[in-house]
Amino acid sequence: MTDQKNHPPVRSKENFLVFGSPLIGEAEIEEVASCLKSGWLGTGPKVARFEEEFKAYQKAPYAVAVNSCTAALHLSILAAGLKPGDEVITTPLTFCATVNAVIHAGATPVLADVDPATMNIDPARVAAKITPRTRAILPVHFAGRPCDMTALAALAEQHGLKLIEDCAHATETEYRGRKAGTFGDFGCFSFYVTKNVVTGEGGMVLARREVDAARIKMLALHGMSKDAWKRFGDEGYKHYFVVECGFKYNMMDMQAAIGIHQLARVEENWRRREEIWQCYQDTFSDLPLRLPAPVAPDTRHGYHLYTVLVDQERTGIGRDAFLDAMTAENIGVGVHYLSIPEHPYYQERFGWRPEDYPHAMRIGRQTVSLPLSSKLTDDDVRDVILAVNRSLRVE
Ligand SMILES: Cc1ncc(COP(=O)(O)O)c(C=O)c1O
């Protein structure tokens, strides 16, 4: 722990550096104000514009906005036609929403361990988990680093499986010149407040087929027939019909108002995060931490998270003590993620044990995410670096 007697904290309590705080510009504020003044707060023209612009940015055929990535995943799995008993292979190193969406859709999650260097699902382990009940593969582009999409797409093709990409970290990610989220039948994005593009809460599905996009749009608004959101518009009242038992997963114009301007600055913000990521890589290279693997050739990292591994044997400090030390310096940190089998619900329901997924378990027990928001100033980055050094007692 930091010796508080020798040093005041790197930052004052009032100036606590909040992990993942988004960069919100005047343009977002003005667009939200104009949305409020227009009185059209719910799903409407701004959502339609956000969908168009996101689709163009991703060079994807179809995009449907929803109110979270969790909703995007749930609806994609339903639109993929999965039924109870069908298995979906995913990673143990993810947020619970990935696995919960599979369960909500009535399917059965199956875990395949990650590659210890990339922290992404290992295609060889996916192959080993394929059974006659497997219907889909659900890779997560962890931290913004693309998965091995050549190998995963080949497995999906060979076994007739759906491919659903969790792109919650991966808005800007590319693999061999192609955008993450366009390899699969579905790509699911998050605009949660800490993500690369934010709308507060929000999500998007990229779909390869028009029929899937249309079904997702319908399921996201109670299962009501096409364009039901227009029923209160100026073209006169439109009757709608409920054609399926859907959900309340639609995005609001209030959210899209933020997203449109976030998306306009997506590359600028990405460049800033790349700069910070590289600065951490260079500065920490002499420390007894395990740093992220370099970015693989012919790929583009989304730079959503900068994660280091704190191995007590090398550092003399355990991960949780390191988290506490950083917090004592008033620097916010994160953990992405304790592996899925560490959680009691999944242990009880599926009998999963952390040690059966040893790479994800070790990463989950050693990992710390340092601040990487494009909002960080050079002074903020300097404070993070100083706090890391002090927490490791090398300063
Ligand atoms: C990998 C991953 N998948 C899914 C989600 C769920 O996203 P949302 O909060 O938009 O539902 C998250 C959110 O943190 C995530 O990190």
Short mmCIF file of N, CA, C and O and ligand atoms in Angstrom, two decimals, residues 67-71 73 94-95 97-98 140 166 168-169 189-192 194-195 201-203 304 337, ligand 1:
data_model
loop_
_atom_site.label_atom_id
_atom_site.label_comp_id
_atom_site.label_asym_id
_atom_site.label_seq_id
_atom_site.Cartn_x
_atom_site.Cartn_y
_atom_site.Cartn_z
N ASN A 67 -31.64 -0.37 -26.81
CA ASN A 67 -31.29 0.40 -25.61
C ASN A 67 -30.13 -0.17 -24.80
O ASN A 67 -29.81 0.36 -23.74
N SER A 68 -29.48 -1.23 -25.28
CA SER A 68 -28.26 -1.73 -24.65
C SER A 68 -27.64 -2.81 -25.53
O SER A 68 -28.31 -3.34 -26.43
N CYS A 69 -26.40 -3.14 -25.24
CA CYS A 69 -25.75 -4.25 -25.94
C CYS A 69 -26.35 -5.57 -25.45
O CYS A 69 -26.44 -6.53 -26.21
N THR A 70 -26.78 -5.59 -24.20
CA THR A 70 -27.43 -6.78 -23.67
C THR A 70 -28.67 -7.11 -24.51
O THR A 70 -28.89 -8.26 -24.91
N ALA A 71 -29.46 -6.07 -24.80
CA ALA A 71 -30.65 -6.24 -25.65
C ALA A 71 -30.23 -6.67 -27.05
O ALA A 71 -30.87 -7.55 -27.66
N LEU A 73 -27.63 -8.38 -27.95
CA LEU A 73 -27.22 -9.79 -27.92
C LEU A 73 -28.45 -10.70 -27.80
O LEU A 73 -28.57 -11.69 -28.52
N THR A 94 -15.48 -12.28 -19.85
CA THR A 94 -16.41 -11.28 -20.39
C THR A 94 -17.29 -10.75 -19.28
O THR A 94 -17.28 -11.27 -18.15
N PHE A 95 -18.06 -9.74 -19.63
CA PHE A 95 -19.05 -9.22 -18.70
C PHE A 95 -20.22 -10.22 -18.65
O PHE A 95 -20.53 -10.87 -19.66
N ALA A 97 -23.22 -9.93 -18.97
CA ALA A 97 -24.30 -9.72 -19.93
C ALA A 97 -24.19 -10.67 -21.13
O ALA A 97 -25.21 -11.09 -21.69
N THR A 98 -22.97 -10.99 -21.54
CA THR A 98 -22.77 -11.87 -22.70
C THR A 98 -23.44 -13.22 -22.44
O THR A 98 -24.18 -13.75 -23.27
N VAL A 140 -16.07 -12.40 -28.05
CA VAL A 140 -16.03 -11.02 -27.53
C VAL A 140 -14.67 -10.45 -27.93
O VAL A 140 -13.64 -11.06 -27.64
N ASP A 166 -19.75 -10.09 -30.03
CA ASP A 166 -19.95 -9.10 -28.97
C ASP A 166 -18.89 -8.02 -29.18
O ASP A 166 -17.71 -8.24 -28.89
N ALA A 168 -18.95 -4.96 -27.79
CA ALA A 168 -19.16 -3.92 -26.78
C ALA A 168 -17.91 -3.05 -26.61
O ALA A 168 -18.02 -1.88 -26.24
N HIS A 169 -16.72 -3.64 -26.87
CA HIS A 169 -15.47 -2.89 -26.69
C HIS A 169 -14.89 -2.45 -28.03
O HIS A 169 -13.77 -1.94 -28.06
N PHE A 189 -23.14 -3.97 -30.35
CA PHE A 189 -22.33 -2.87 -29.82
C PHE A 189 -22.98 -2.26 -28.58
O PHE A 189 -24.21 -2.30 -28.45
N SER A 190 -22.14 -1.69 -27.72
CA SER A 190 -22.63 -1.01 -26.51
C SER A 190 -22.27 0.46 -26.54
O SER A 190 -21.14 0.81 -26.90
N PHE A 191 -23.22 1.28 -26.11
CA PHE A 191 -22.96 2.72 -25.95
C PHE A 191 -23.14 3.12 -24.49
O PHE A 191 -23.53 4.24 -24.19
N TYR A 192 -22.89 2.15 -23.61
CA TYR A 192 -22.92 2.43 -22.16
C TYR A 192 -21.91 3.53 -21.86
O TYR A 192 -20.96 3.76 -22.61
N THR A 194 -19.29 4.12 -20.22
CA THR A 194 -17.82 4.00 -20.24
C THR A 194 -17.28 3.59 -21.61
O THR A 194 -16.07 3.44 -21.78
N LYS A 195 -18.16 3.37 -22.58
CA LYS A 195 -17.72 2.77 -23.84
C LYS A 195 -17.11 3.81 -24.79
O LYS A 195 -17.07 4.99 -24.49
N GLU A 201 -27.08 4.88 -21.89
CA GLU A 201 -27.33 3.46 -22.14
C GLU A 201 -27.66 3.37 -23.62
O GLU A 201 -28.29 4.28 -24.17
N GLY A 202 -27.30 2.28 -24.25
CA GLY A 202 -27.64 2.14 -25.67
C GLY A 202 -26.87 1.02 -26.31
O GLY A 202 -25.86 0.55 -25.78
N GLY A 203 -27.37 0.58 -27.45
CA GLY A 203 -26.70 -0.50 -28.18
C GLY A 203 -27.11 -0.48 -29.64
O GLY A 203 -28.01 0.27 -30.04
N HIS A 304 -10.17 0.05 -26.07
CA HIS A 304 -11.24 0.32 -25.10
C HIS A 304 -10.71 0.23 -23.67
O HIS A 304 -11.09 1.02 -22.81
N TYR A 337 -12.18 -9.03 -16.41
CA TYR A 337 -13.28 -9.28 -15.51
C TYR A 337 -12.86 -10.43 -14.61
O TYR A 337 -12.04 -11.25 -15.03
C1 LIG B 1 -18.16 -7.47 -23.27
C2 LIG B 1 -19.48 -6.84 -22.94
N1 LIG B 1 -20.60 -7.37 -23.44
C3 LIG B 1 -21.81 -6.83 -23.19
C4 LIG B 1 -21.95 -5.72 -22.40
C5 LIG B 1 -23.30 -5.19 -22.11
O1 LIG B 1 -23.45 -3.89 -22.60
P1 LIG B 1 -24.67 -2.97 -22.14
O2 LIG B 1 -24.33 -2.38 -20.81
O3 LIG B 1 -24.77 -1.92 -23.22
O4 LIG B 1 -25.87 -3.83 -22.08
C6 LIG B 1 -20.81 -5.12 -21.86
C7 LIG B 1 -20.94 -3.94 -21.00
O5 LIG B 1 -20.16 -3.62 -20.16
C8 LIG B 1 -19.54 -5.70 -22.12
O6 LIG B 1 -18.42 -5.15 -21.63
#
